[in-house]
């Protein structure tokens, strides 16, 4: 018996691993960038307690621009990743944790299904594929709709919440004593909500589970709803109410602000359009559970056009969907009346529907159209339905039992293969975004993200990126982020007038668009006669995002151009304080102090900077220059060498080290550095100093030979 159970768990673990191991080689893509890479709560730049004061993205939960997604335990799990990787963002370690969590969740599906099938212990069968708990768990482990929750690191919130969700249901009937039960339910559900807020729906499932456990054919409904039952249900409602009040209090009783681009249907003025569009979205969610072929990292911005015309054929899909829902509901109600019992199908449907409620737009507006990771828990109900249905078919049509088993195996293999394929798409940004074009070619955000990737010189060209941004704007003309990024490309190309046009339009569309204001300021700051406008634009950016190190840094650069050195230094120091790894801010501050004759202060600042950016070539270079002026030649050499070590392609570093050697009378070393600088000369890093110094050195040698 024990051996058979072990085989089941090993098989489930292997299936989960085979389905998602490919994601181990993924990076920080899409939402991961904001939630992890740029989140100061994760990279130990703030005390760990800040995770309880800020939202999932690192913004104060009470700030008007906050997303209001409060998931401190998930944030702390990311922080542990950083801690165990020595302060680095190790993508492999992050993804390993996600894969392991999904494996744990898949293993928990087996005892969960055993509980829902009302078994006190795993059933011993002749063949493990005849056990619906096992077949359901195996299907769950391989379901492709889980890929986003596993491969996307922000999906860890869903994984952690789901583990606690499953754990509560598994433990629910095994906790003795009302007090112990109350404490267990409160702690587990509360902890789950701190991983992801939608986990509160576990309490709704528990209410249905309470009925399911107590209602037997031998009992009348009046006997089921006795005092203990009513007390437990009342306590479940109370726990949910308390959690909701505390959750709302944390976010200052303010909801998140979404735009029509996030969820177009919810903003449409016509009720019929909203209702039909919502119901069509429900159809698509159901389809993703049944046949997850069309998977997309983002379903917003035209991916699912609204149903606005009576002639729209998708209305038939909505009608078919509701006919199925009505038929299933009729069957369940009939069983309740005729058989006087609550069937396992009720629990399966509860697992599908109740956890999906927060995503349905019925309770509140959500910031997405479809989010595949929100189907993680609902897929549990679907897998249980398939498993129980398979058992019924085998029982009724015993003569073709093997055929049904073969069909199940084919479905399982298909799911595993699709999961592997989807995880493969998730390990490369370009592949991920381009795969979305096959599902949502009209999604402006897909084209925008392709543009972001192509703007990286190692992955594409600015011309292709510009084309993608323009296409995104054709699909959605009010897409302010696409305007901003397009303007940045135009600025780099020197097309300042058009760049300004797009940035002015971006901040008009979204007045609190801090990045838009900053980039507008950069464009304006390139024109001396408009420096005043540029300063005002920077201040607008900082008004909308107080902790904005890039804006502080660029404002400092503008003040330097304007000759206001004190203001420039103040801005750079603020930038470094907000982001201690902002090497350029440290470097500029040191260079300015040095130019003002405050070399000692520059050295002190540089040593402080190296505590945060020990491998910054710019900081080492600045320190080398200052040390050289202070005649601390050995230290200067060491810092120049370190600068070259961390950035061996910058000709200026070799050139200045050559100057140091020249002063030091190490003429052969100086000549070597000058020659290396000339070899690395580029338009961005001209080796003018090296050329001049090399000529000077060669002239000195000629003069020496003549004298001899």
XYZ file of C-alpha atoms in Angstrom:
708
model
C 0.000 0.000 0.000
C 2.747 2.433 1.000
C 4.700 1.537 -2.116
C 1.681 2.280 -4.322
C 1.179 5.663 -2.663
C 4.863 6.498 -3.110
C 4.619 5.647 -6.796
C 1.729 8.056 -7.149
C 3.602 10.924 -5.535
C 6.759 10.216 -7.523
C 4.772 10.098 -10.763
C 3.039 13.396 -9.975
C 6.358 15.042 -9.086
C 7.957 13.801 -12.305
C 5.002 15.018 -14.335
C 5.135 18.472 -12.742
C 8.904 18.634 -13.294
C 8.683 17.486 -16.908
C 6.014 20.076 -17.628
C 7.837 23.079 -16.199
C 11.575 22.386 -15.912
C 12.190 24.461 -19.038
C 11.291 27.650 -17.170
C 14.420 27.293 -15.013
C 16.386 29.079 -17.736
C 14.054 32.042 -17.899
C 14.933 35.573 -16.910
C 13.128 38.552 -15.427
C 10.483 39.291 -18.043
C 7.444 41.519 -18.354
C 5.954 42.188 -14.883
C 9.018 40.637 -13.205
C 11.012 43.712 -14.114
C 8.873 46.084 -12.054
C 7.962 43.642 -9.297
C 11.483 42.333 -8.684
C 14.305 44.013 -10.595
C 13.236 47.590 -9.820
C 11.579 46.884 -6.483
C 13.691 48.308 -3.678
C 11.807 46.228 -1.106
C 13.392 43.123 -2.588
C 16.999 44.132 -3.061
C 17.625 44.940 0.623
C 17.663 48.678 0.005
C 14.900 49.075 2.545
C 14.286 47.286 5.846
C 12.345 44.051 5.470
C 9.394 45.597 7.312
C 8.822 47.886 4.320
C 7.221 44.929 2.546
C 4.284 45.404 4.931
C 3.978 49.125 4.152
C 4.243 48.943 0.377
C 2.387 47.222 -2.406
C 3.632 44.309 -4.481
C 5.550 46.687 -6.758
C 7.353 48.603 -4.006
C 5.107 51.682 -3.957
C 3.545 52.854 -0.709
C 0.187 51.095 -0.423
C -1.489 54.408 0.454
C -0.014 56.292 -2.507
C -2.614 57.335 -5.116
C -0.661 55.577 -7.879
C -0.378 52.323 -5.923
C -1.706 49.192 -7.573
C -3.100 48.232 -4.128
C -1.881 44.656 -4.540
C -0.728 43.860 -1.006
C 1.370 40.673 -0.946
C 4.106 41.157 1.670
C 4.878 37.468 2.184
C 5.461 36.987 -1.524
C 7.752 40.022 -1.546
C 9.684 38.598 1.406
C 10.082 35.300 -0.443
C 11.765 37.227 -3.268
C 13.943 38.928 -0.698
C 15.029 35.535 0.611
C 16.039 34.608 -2.934
C 18.284 37.658 -3.059
C 19.709 36.866 0.384
C 20.580 33.272 -0.492
C 22.162 34.323 -3.781
C 24.562 36.696 -2.041
C 22.663 39.898 -2.752
C 22.352 39.175 -6.476
C 19.296 38.755 -8.642
C 19.869 35.158 -9.678
C 17.100 34.345 -12.150
C 17.845 30.622 -12.033
C 17.341 30.516 -8.276
C 14.126 32.527 -8.518
C 12.732 30.192 -11.164
C 13.855 27.110 -9.259
C 11.745 28.196 -6.300
C 8.714 28.669 -8.544
C 9.132 25.225 -10.104
C 9.528 23.634 -6.668
C 6.446 25.442 -5.353
C 4.415 24.192 -8.297
C 5.703 20.689 -7.610
C 4.587 20.944 -3.973
C 1.199 22.226 -5.085
C 0.839 19.339 -7.533
C 1.692 16.822 -4.809
C -0.897 18.432 -2.537
C -3.538 17.942 -5.213
C -3.594 14.198 -4.463
C -4.590 14.445 -0.762
C -6.881 17.343 -1.672
C -8.785 15.198 -4.140
C -8.833 12.338 -1.642
C -10.532 14.682 0.822
C -13.037 15.881 -1.738
C -13.824 12.293 -2.674
C -14.502 11.679 1.050
C -11.821 9.071 1.501
C -10.207 8.597 4.863
C -7.130 7.124 3.213
C -5.880 6.625 -0.353
C -7.747 3.909 -2.177
C -5.916 0.787 -3.211
C -6.778 -0.042 -6.811
C -5.602 -2.596 -9.307
C -4.243 0.155 -11.491
C -3.288 3.653 -10.418
C -4.980 5.133 -13.485
C -8.295 3.882 -12.102
C -7.957 6.228 -9.131
C -9.655 9.582 -9.866
C -7.671 11.355 -7.141
C -4.447 10.338 -8.857
C -5.590 10.985 -12.430
C -6.905 14.393 -11.382
C -3.660 15.299 -9.610
C -1.610 14.160 -12.591
C -3.697 16.294 -14.920
C -3.320 19.234 -12.554
C 0.469 18.815 -12.460
C 0.690 19.058 -16.240
C -1.968 21.650 -17.060
C -0.511 24.242 -19.477
C -2.581 27.076 -18.035
C -0.256 26.958 -15.006
C 2.721 28.006 -17.110
C 2.295 31.712 -16.483
C 2.115 31.174 -12.718
C 5.321 29.113 -12.839
C 7.401 30.772 -15.561
C 6.450 34.329 -14.647
C 8.049 35.083 -11.296
C 5.173 37.299 -10.196
C 3.102 34.118 -10.382
C 4.731 33.053 -7.130
C 1.980 34.962 -5.340
C -0.555 32.603 -6.899
C 1.546 29.531 -6.104
C 2.025 30.430 -2.437
C -1.628 31.357 -2.005
C -2.726 28.136 -3.724
C -0.518 25.993 -1.469
C -2.153 27.516 1.605
C -5.568 27.253 -0.090
C -5.074 23.517 -0.637
C -3.585 23.088 2.823
C -6.601 24.613 4.541
C -9.061 22.342 2.755
C -6.921 19.267 3.454
C -6.691 20.107 7.160
C -10.215 21.491 7.455
C -12.029 18.422 8.760
C -9.079 17.039 10.715
C -8.706 19.831 13.266
C -10.323 18.898 16.559
C -12.124 21.390 18.757
C -13.895 24.550 17.700
C -11.146 26.818 19.047
C -8.383 24.892 17.283
C -10.429 24.892 14.097
C -11.051 28.647 14.335
C -7.385 29.439 14.960
C -6.224 27.160 12.132
C -8.673 28.575 9.609
C -7.887 32.157 10.638
C -4.119 31.734 10.472
C -3.991 29.796 7.214
C -6.507 31.957 5.359
C -4.940 35.155 6.705
C -1.470 34.016 5.677
C -2.757 33.048 2.237
C -4.242 36.523 1.777
C -0.837 38.021 2.625
C 0.525 36.041 -0.325
C -2.269 37.104 -2.660
C -5.535 38.796 -1.793
C -7.710 36.508 -3.929
C -6.959 33.649 -1.514
C -9.805 34.923 0.655
C -12.086 32.878 -1.602
C -10.891 29.760 0.242
C -13.389 30.676 2.956
C -16.219 30.511 0.425
C -15.042 27.076 -0.682
C -14.882 26.030 2.976
C -18.549 26.947 3.432
C -19.525 24.684 0.522
C -17.168 22.014 1.857
C -18.864 22.230 5.254
C -22.206 21.469 3.598
C -20.605 18.728 1.513
C -19.160 17.019 4.580
C -22.350 17.156 6.621
C -25.115 16.478 4.114
C -25.827 12.785 3.717
C -28.792 11.078 2.045
C -29.871 9.809 5.449
C -30.038 13.346 6.830
C -32.704 15.924 6.202
C -31.537 19.426 5.338
C -32.880 20.652 8.669
C -30.630 18.139 10.418
C -27.651 19.291 8.371
C -28.107 22.921 9.305
C -27.794 22.290 13.015
C -26.147 24.480 15.640
C -22.526 23.412 15.082
C -22.845 23.855 11.340
C -24.360 27.320 11.668
C -21.688 28.326 14.166
C -18.845 27.195 11.906
C -20.336 28.894 8.851
C -20.889 32.034 10.897
C -17.264 31.968 12.022
C -16.090 31.512 8.430
C -18.084 34.588 7.430
C -16.677 36.478 10.419
C -13.095 35.529 9.523
C -13.669 36.678 5.961
C -15.199 39.950 7.138
C -12.300 40.680 9.495
C -9.715 39.891 6.815
C -11.487 42.157 4.324
C -11.719 45.033 6.805
C -8.038 44.720 7.695
C -7.121 44.475 4.026
C -9.130 47.588 3.182
C -7.629 49.426 6.131
C -4.115 48.667 4.892
C -4.940 50.316 1.570
C -6.629 53.238 3.330
C -10.042 52.077 2.076
C -9.083 53.176 -1.434
C -9.260 50.993 -4.504
C -6.760 50.813 -7.352
C -7.147 53.042 -10.375
C -7.393 51.258 -13.704
C -7.643 52.594 -17.228
C -9.780 51.483 -20.184
C -6.687 49.865 -21.680
C -6.499 47.451 -18.748
C -10.087 46.263 -18.893
C -12.038 47.840 -21.782
C -15.341 46.074 -21.099
C -15.653 47.444 -17.570
C -15.408 51.035 -18.846
C -18.009 50.757 -21.588
C -21.101 52.851 -20.940
C -23.598 50.327 -22.350
C -24.700 47.601 -19.953
C -25.454 45.117 -22.742
C -21.929 45.479 -24.135
C -20.434 44.935 -20.696
C -22.588 41.888 -19.972
C -22.006 40.216 -23.344
C -18.281 40.971 -23.295
C -17.887 39.687 -19.738
C -19.691 36.489 -20.618
C -17.558 35.968 -23.688
C -14.484 36.392 -21.489
C -15.898 33.717 -19.181
C -16.175 31.453 -22.240
C -12.523 32.058 -23.065
C -11.455 31.277 -19.510
C -13.399 28.019 -19.650
C -11.818 27.246 -23.015
C -8.334 27.780 -21.573
C -9.099 25.121 -18.978
C -10.494 22.640 -21.477
C -8.120 23.230 -24.371
C -5.225 25.567 -23.492
C -3.896 26.106 -26.982
C -4.231 29.900 -27.105
C -2.047 31.213 -24.303
C -0.901 34.817 -24.138
C 1.115 36.782 -21.585
C -1.296 39.716 -21.865
C -4.905 39.816 -23.033
C -5.572 43.558 -22.834
C -5.753 46.341 -25.446
C -7.880 44.876 -28.187
C -6.913 41.267 -27.640
C -10.566 40.455 -26.953
C -12.708 42.964 -28.890
C -15.917 44.018 -27.181
C -19.215 42.567 -28.377
C -20.993 45.724 -29.513
C -23.163 44.482 -32.374
C -26.100 42.096 -32.340
C -24.667 40.483 -35.455
C -21.465 39.475 -33.642
C -21.219 35.693 -34.024
C -19.500 35.385 -30.667
C -22.909 35.809 -29.070
C -23.585 32.194 -30.089
C -20.540 31.130 -28.075
C -21.979 32.949 -25.072
C -25.348 31.236 -25.564
C -23.704 27.820 -25.892
C -21.689 28.483 -22.751
C -24.784 29.324 -20.743
C -26.714 26.362 -22.116
C -23.967 24.117 -20.740
C -24.006 25.976 -17.407
C -27.789 25.651 -17.162
C -27.677 21.953 -18.069
C -25.037 21.242 -15.426
C -26.910 23.306 -12.841
C -30.136 21.445 -13.621
C -28.398 18.120 -13.124
C -26.930 19.186 -9.792
C -30.220 20.576 -8.503
C -32.007 17.427 -9.628
C -29.531 15.288 -7.685
C -29.981 17.487 -4.640
C -33.732 16.954 -4.780
C -33.993 13.327 -5.882
C -30.910 11.851 -4.223
C -30.929 14.296 -1.312
C -27.148 14.621 -1.311
C -24.361 17.004 -2.276
C -22.236 15.346 -4.925
C -18.495 15.719 -5.526
C -19.402 17.642 -8.667
C -20.597 20.470 -6.431
C -17.157 20.685 -4.847
C -15.444 20.552 -8.223
C -17.600 23.375 -9.557
C -17.086 25.346 -6.344
C -13.337 25.098 -6.845
C -13.778 26.347 -10.392
C -16.181 29.191 -9.719
C -15.535 30.651 -6.259
C -11.768 31.302 -6.719
C -12.598 32.842 -10.098
C -15.050 35.378 -8.636
C -12.419 38.102 -7.949
C -11.447 37.961 -11.643
C -15.018 38.064 -12.932
C -15.685 41.831 -12.618
C -18.843 40.921 -10.702
C -17.558 41.990 -7.291
C -15.216 44.764 -8.387
C -13.403 46.025 -11.452
C -10.143 44.237 -12.177
C -7.096 45.479 -14.056
C -6.994 42.812 -16.743
C -9.135 41.039 -19.313
C -7.804 37.519 -18.854
C -4.949 36.522 -16.563
C -3.983 32.890 -16.955
C -2.366 32.665 -13.540
C -5.743 33.405 -11.924
C -6.899 30.038 -13.298
C -4.396 28.137 -11.160
C -6.898 27.208 -8.432
C -9.967 27.002 -10.719
C -8.088 24.428 -12.797
C -8.232 22.183 -9.718
C -11.984 21.913 -10.074
C -11.693 21.214 -13.784
C -9.135 18.440 -13.238
C -11.326 16.866 -10.568
C -14.328 16.961 -12.911
C -12.347 15.243 -15.654
C -11.035 12.597 -13.259
C -14.441 11.794 -11.764
C -16.026 11.824 -15.209
C -13.365 9.425 -16.460
C -14.099 7.072 -13.567
C -17.831 7.188 -14.341
C -17.222 6.412 -18.008
C -14.982 3.476 -17.159
C -17.572 2.157 -14.747
C -20.455 2.500 -17.191
C -18.632 1.285 -20.293
C -16.341 -1.337 -18.844
C -15.852 -3.083 -22.179
C -13.987 -0.067 -23.591
C -12.310 0.918 -20.358
C -8.856 0.737 -21.921
C -9.947 3.117 -24.655
C -10.839 5.758 -22.077
C -7.522 5.175 -20.324
C -5.705 5.640 -23.632
C -7.633 8.853 -24.297
C -6.690 10.135 -20.855
C -3.018 9.319 -21.436
C -3.175 11.116 -24.779
C -4.662 14.176 -23.071
C -1.976 14.021 -20.390
C 0.842 13.754 -22.935
C -0.685 16.637 -24.898
C -0.816 18.777 -21.765
C 2.800 17.992 -20.868
C 3.961 18.754 -24.413
C 2.022 22.022 -24.503
C 3.423 23.009 -21.105
C 6.972 22.353 -22.282
C 6.349 24.358 -25.437
C 4.849 27.247 -23.491
C 7.678 27.256 -20.948
C 10.128 27.321 -23.845
C 8.418 30.488 -25.070
C 8.721 32.012 -21.611
C 12.525 31.675 -21.422
C 13.079 34.274 -24.135
C 11.415 37.691 -24.222
C 11.313 37.989 -27.994
C 9.865 34.503 -28.324
C 7.307 35.205 -25.603
C 6.124 38.449 -27.127
C 6.051 37.128 -30.676
C 4.060 34.081 -29.572
C 1.427 36.532 -28.349
C 0.996 37.874 -31.880
C -0.426 34.508 -32.914
C -3.123 34.842 -30.256
C -3.630 38.607 -30.066
C -2.365 40.354 -33.212
C -4.483 43.418 -32.359
C -3.016 43.812 -28.883
C -1.127 47.115 -28.769
C 0.722 46.060 -25.624
C 2.229 43.073 -27.435
C 3.673 45.336 -30.131
C 4.838 47.751 -27.436
C 6.717 45.002 -25.603
C 8.261 43.762 -28.838
C 9.443 47.322 -29.402
C 11.015 47.411 -25.934
C 12.972 44.250 -26.653
C 14.038 45.317 -30.137
C 15.308 48.648 -28.813
C 18.092 46.695 -27.127
C 20.993 46.740 -29.641
C 21.864 43.128 -28.864
C 18.368 41.950 -29.783
C 17.195 44.193 -32.560
C 17.456 47.624 -34.079
C 16.006 51.013 -33.266
C 14.325 51.064 -36.661
C 12.416 47.860 -35.906
C 11.600 49.095 -32.409
C 10.284 52.366 -33.821
C 8.096 50.436 -36.250
C 6.648 48.356 -33.393
C 5.883 51.436 -31.293
C 4.182 53.157 -34.223
C 2.124 50.026 -34.863
C 1.096 49.968 -31.199
C -0.042 53.573 -31.510
C -2.014 52.764 -34.649
C -3.854 50.080 -32.696
C -4.316 52.270 -29.632
C -3.679 55.985 -30.304
C -3.793 56.933 -26.596
C -1.045 54.537 -25.533
C 1.118 56.934 -23.528
C 3.898 54.444 -22.772
C 4.359 53.719 -26.471
C 4.473 57.482 -27.096
C 7.157 57.829 -24.436
C 9.369 55.062 -25.807
C 8.923 56.196 -29.396
C 9.944 59.703 -28.336
C 13.101 58.335 -26.705
C 14.122 56.700 -29.982
C 13.377 59.882 -31.910
C 15.450 61.873 -29.413
C 18.402 59.552 -29.945
C 18.026 60.088 -33.685
C 18.047 63.847 -33.166
C 14.407 64.303 -34.180
C 13.664 66.517 -31.190
C 10.587 68.222 -32.580
C 8.668 64.992 -33.155
C 9.970 63.571 -29.872
C 8.571 66.580 -28.039
C 5.247 66.183 -29.856
C 4.798 62.609 -28.638
C 5.883 63.422 -25.089
C 3.557 66.410 -24.849
C 0.766 64.143 -26.056
C 1.728 61.428 -23.544
C 1.514 63.752 -20.533
C -1.717 65.216 -21.892
C -3.234 61.728 -22.069
C -1.919 60.876 -18.612
C -1.002 63.968 -16.581
C 0.566 61.922 -13.754
C 2.923 60.104 -16.140
C 6.205 60.747 -14.311
C 8.456 59.066 -16.894
C 6.807 61.094 -19.643
C 7.498 64.342 -17.812
C 11.119 63.354 -17.214
C 11.744 62.463 -20.847
C 10.019 65.647 -21.968
C 12.386 67.536 -19.669
C 15.379 65.787 -21.259
C 14.227 66.886 -24.724
C 13.579 70.449 -23.560
C 16.881 70.512 -21.679
C 18.796 69.895 -24.893
C 17.764 73.407 -25.992
C 19.384 76.125 -23.894
C 16.590 78.618 -24.435
C 14.099 76.151 -22.915
C 15.964 75.201 -19.764
C 13.306 76.839 -17.604
C 10.603 74.652 -19.167
C 12.806 71.618 -18.630
C 13.177 72.360 -14.909
C 9.396 72.664 -14.580
C 8.927 69.352 -16.395
C 11.381 67.636 -14.042
C 9.523 69.051 -11.059
C 6.266 67.725 -12.482
C 7.864 64.287 -12.748
C 9.026 64.451 -9.133
C 5.635 65.705 -7.983
C 3.993 62.606 -9.423
C 6.731 60.213 -8.290
C 8.561 61.507 -5.255
C 11.090 58.676 -5.145
C 12.386 58.968 -8.693
C 16.193 58.673 -8.780
C 16.475 58.940 -12.566
C 14.596 62.241 -12.576
C 16.795 63.569 -9.773
C 19.917 62.496 -11.642
C 18.869 64.087 -14.927
C 17.725 67.255 -13.176
C 21.190 67.401 -11.621
C 22.729 67.179 -15.087
C 20.545 70.064 -16.222
C 21.540 72.188 -13.223
C 25.178 71.466 -14.064
C 24.610 72.787 -17.597
C 22.917 75.835 -16.083
C 25.934 76.435 -13.833
C 24.055 75.794 -10.583
C 26.563 73.388 -9.079
C 25.068 73.239 -5.593
C 21.650 72.289 -6.968
C 23.258 69.707 -9.244
C 25.148 68.131 -6.354
C 21.999 68.075 -4.230
C 20.054 66.268 -6.967
C 22.769 63.679 -7.520
C 23.008 62.996 -3.800
C 19.238 62.498 -3.665
C 19.436 60.116 -6.622
C 22.164 58.086 -4.903
C 20.198 58.054 -1.644
C 17.098 56.781 -3.420
C 19.047 54.236 -5.432
C 22.434 53.503 -3.848
C 23.457 51.522 -6.930
C 23.111 54.614 -9.148
C 26.788 54.662 -10.113
C 26.460 57.643 -12.452
C 25.039 59.799 -9.652
C 27.961 58.893 -7.398
C 30.455 59.493 -10.196
C 29.042 62.886 -11.148
C 28.993 63.999 -7.514
C 32.636 63.028 -7.091
C 33.683 64.729 -10.311
C 31.914 67.938 -9.310
C 33.455 67.953 -5.840
C 36.849 67.359 -7.403
C 36.382 70.223 -9.852
C 35.452 72.508 -6.955
C 38.735 71.702 -5.216
C 37.084 69.433 -2.649
C 39.177 66.362 -3.392
C 39.018 64.961 0.146
C 35.218 65.131 0.123
C 35.231 63.432 -3.281
C 37.392 60.591 -1.940
C 35.128 60.162 1.074
C 32.069 60.066 -1.179
C 33.754 57.576 -3.494
C 34.570 55.220 -0.647
C 30.945 55.386 0.469
C 29.835 54.680 -3.099
C 31.995 51.555 -3.309
C 30.059 50.066 -0.398
C 27.024 50.000 -2.679
C 28.609 49.615 -6.118
C 31.966 47.893 -5.555
C 32.166 46.877 -9.199
C 31.275 50.227 -10.719
C 33.854 51.210 -13.310
C 32.632 54.820 -13.245
C 33.171 55.174 -9.495
C 36.618 53.562 -9.618
C 37.530 55.840 -12.518
C 36.402 58.945 -10.640
C 38.366 57.841 -7.581
C 41.416 57.218 -9.744
C 41.260 60.773 -11.070
C 40.909 62.273 -7.593
C 43.677 60.115 -6.118
C 45.939 61.109 -8.981
C 45.396 64.784 -8.237
C 46.152 64.135 -4.577
C 49.394 62.465 -5.698
C 48.287 59.163 -4.167
C 49.593 57.385 -7.224
C 49.428 53.771 -6.049
C 45.794 54.138 -5.017
C 45.018 55.969 -8.236
C 46.582 53.150 -10.256
C 44.572 50.551 -8.360
C 41.292 52.341 -9.027
C 42.094 52.875 -12.709
C 42.959 49.177 -12.972
C 39.664 48.276 -11.304
C 37.788 50.558 -13.688
C 39.405 48.757 -16.632
C 38.660 45.399 -15.015
C 34.942 46.163 -14.844
C 34.739 47.980 -18.196
C 37.572 47.007 -20.495
C 36.093 48.718 -23.564
C 36.277 52.336 -22.417
C 39.235 54.094 -24.037
C 39.126 56.947 -21.516
C 40.089 54.627 -18.667
C 43.254 53.519 -20.475
C 43.996 57.083 -21.504
C 43.843 58.466 -17.966
C 45.869 55.564 -16.596
C 48.420 56.401 -19.279
C 48.498 60.004 -18.079
C 49.072 58.753 -14.542
C 52.008 56.595 -15.674
C 53.328 59.509 -17.708
C 53.394 61.702 -14.619
C 54.936 58.814 -12.714
C 57.724 58.544 -15.302
C 56.689 55.000 -16.159
C 56.906 55.862 -19.817
C 56.685 52.353 -21.280
C 53.519 51.652 -19.291
C 52.139 55.017 -20.347
C 52.763 54.248 -24.010
C 50.999 50.874 -23.693
C 47.936 52.515 -22.169
C 47.838 55.233 -24.838
C 48.035 52.641 -27.601
C 45.247 50.575 -26.024
C 43.129 53.701 -25.752
C 43.642 54.411 -29.443
C 42.679 50.845 -30.348
C 39.416 51.224 -28.419
C 38.630 54.697 -29.720
C 34.977 55.160 -30.717
C 32.754 58.102 -31.482
C 31.289 57.792 -27.982
C 34.722 57.489 -26.360
C 37.260 59.469 -28.397
C 40.881 58.961 -27.404
C 41.911 62.579 -27.964
C 43.932 62.800 -24.749
C 45.711 59.538 -25.478
C 46.642 60.704 -28.983
C 47.974 64.016 -27.709
C 49.885 62.436 -24.849
C 51.337 59.734 -27.082
C 52.616 62.370 -29.515
C 54.034 64.291 -26.589
C 55.744 61.164 -25.266
C 57.178 60.328 -28.682
C 58.419 63.913 -29.096
C 60.092 63.714 -25.701
C 61.898 60.558 -26.776
C 63.019 62.168 -30.043
C 64.353 65.177 -28.167
C 66.187 62.870 -25.780
C 67.808 60.988 -28.699
C 68.910 64.251 -30.336
C 70.528 65.405 -27.126
C 72.381 62.118 -26.876
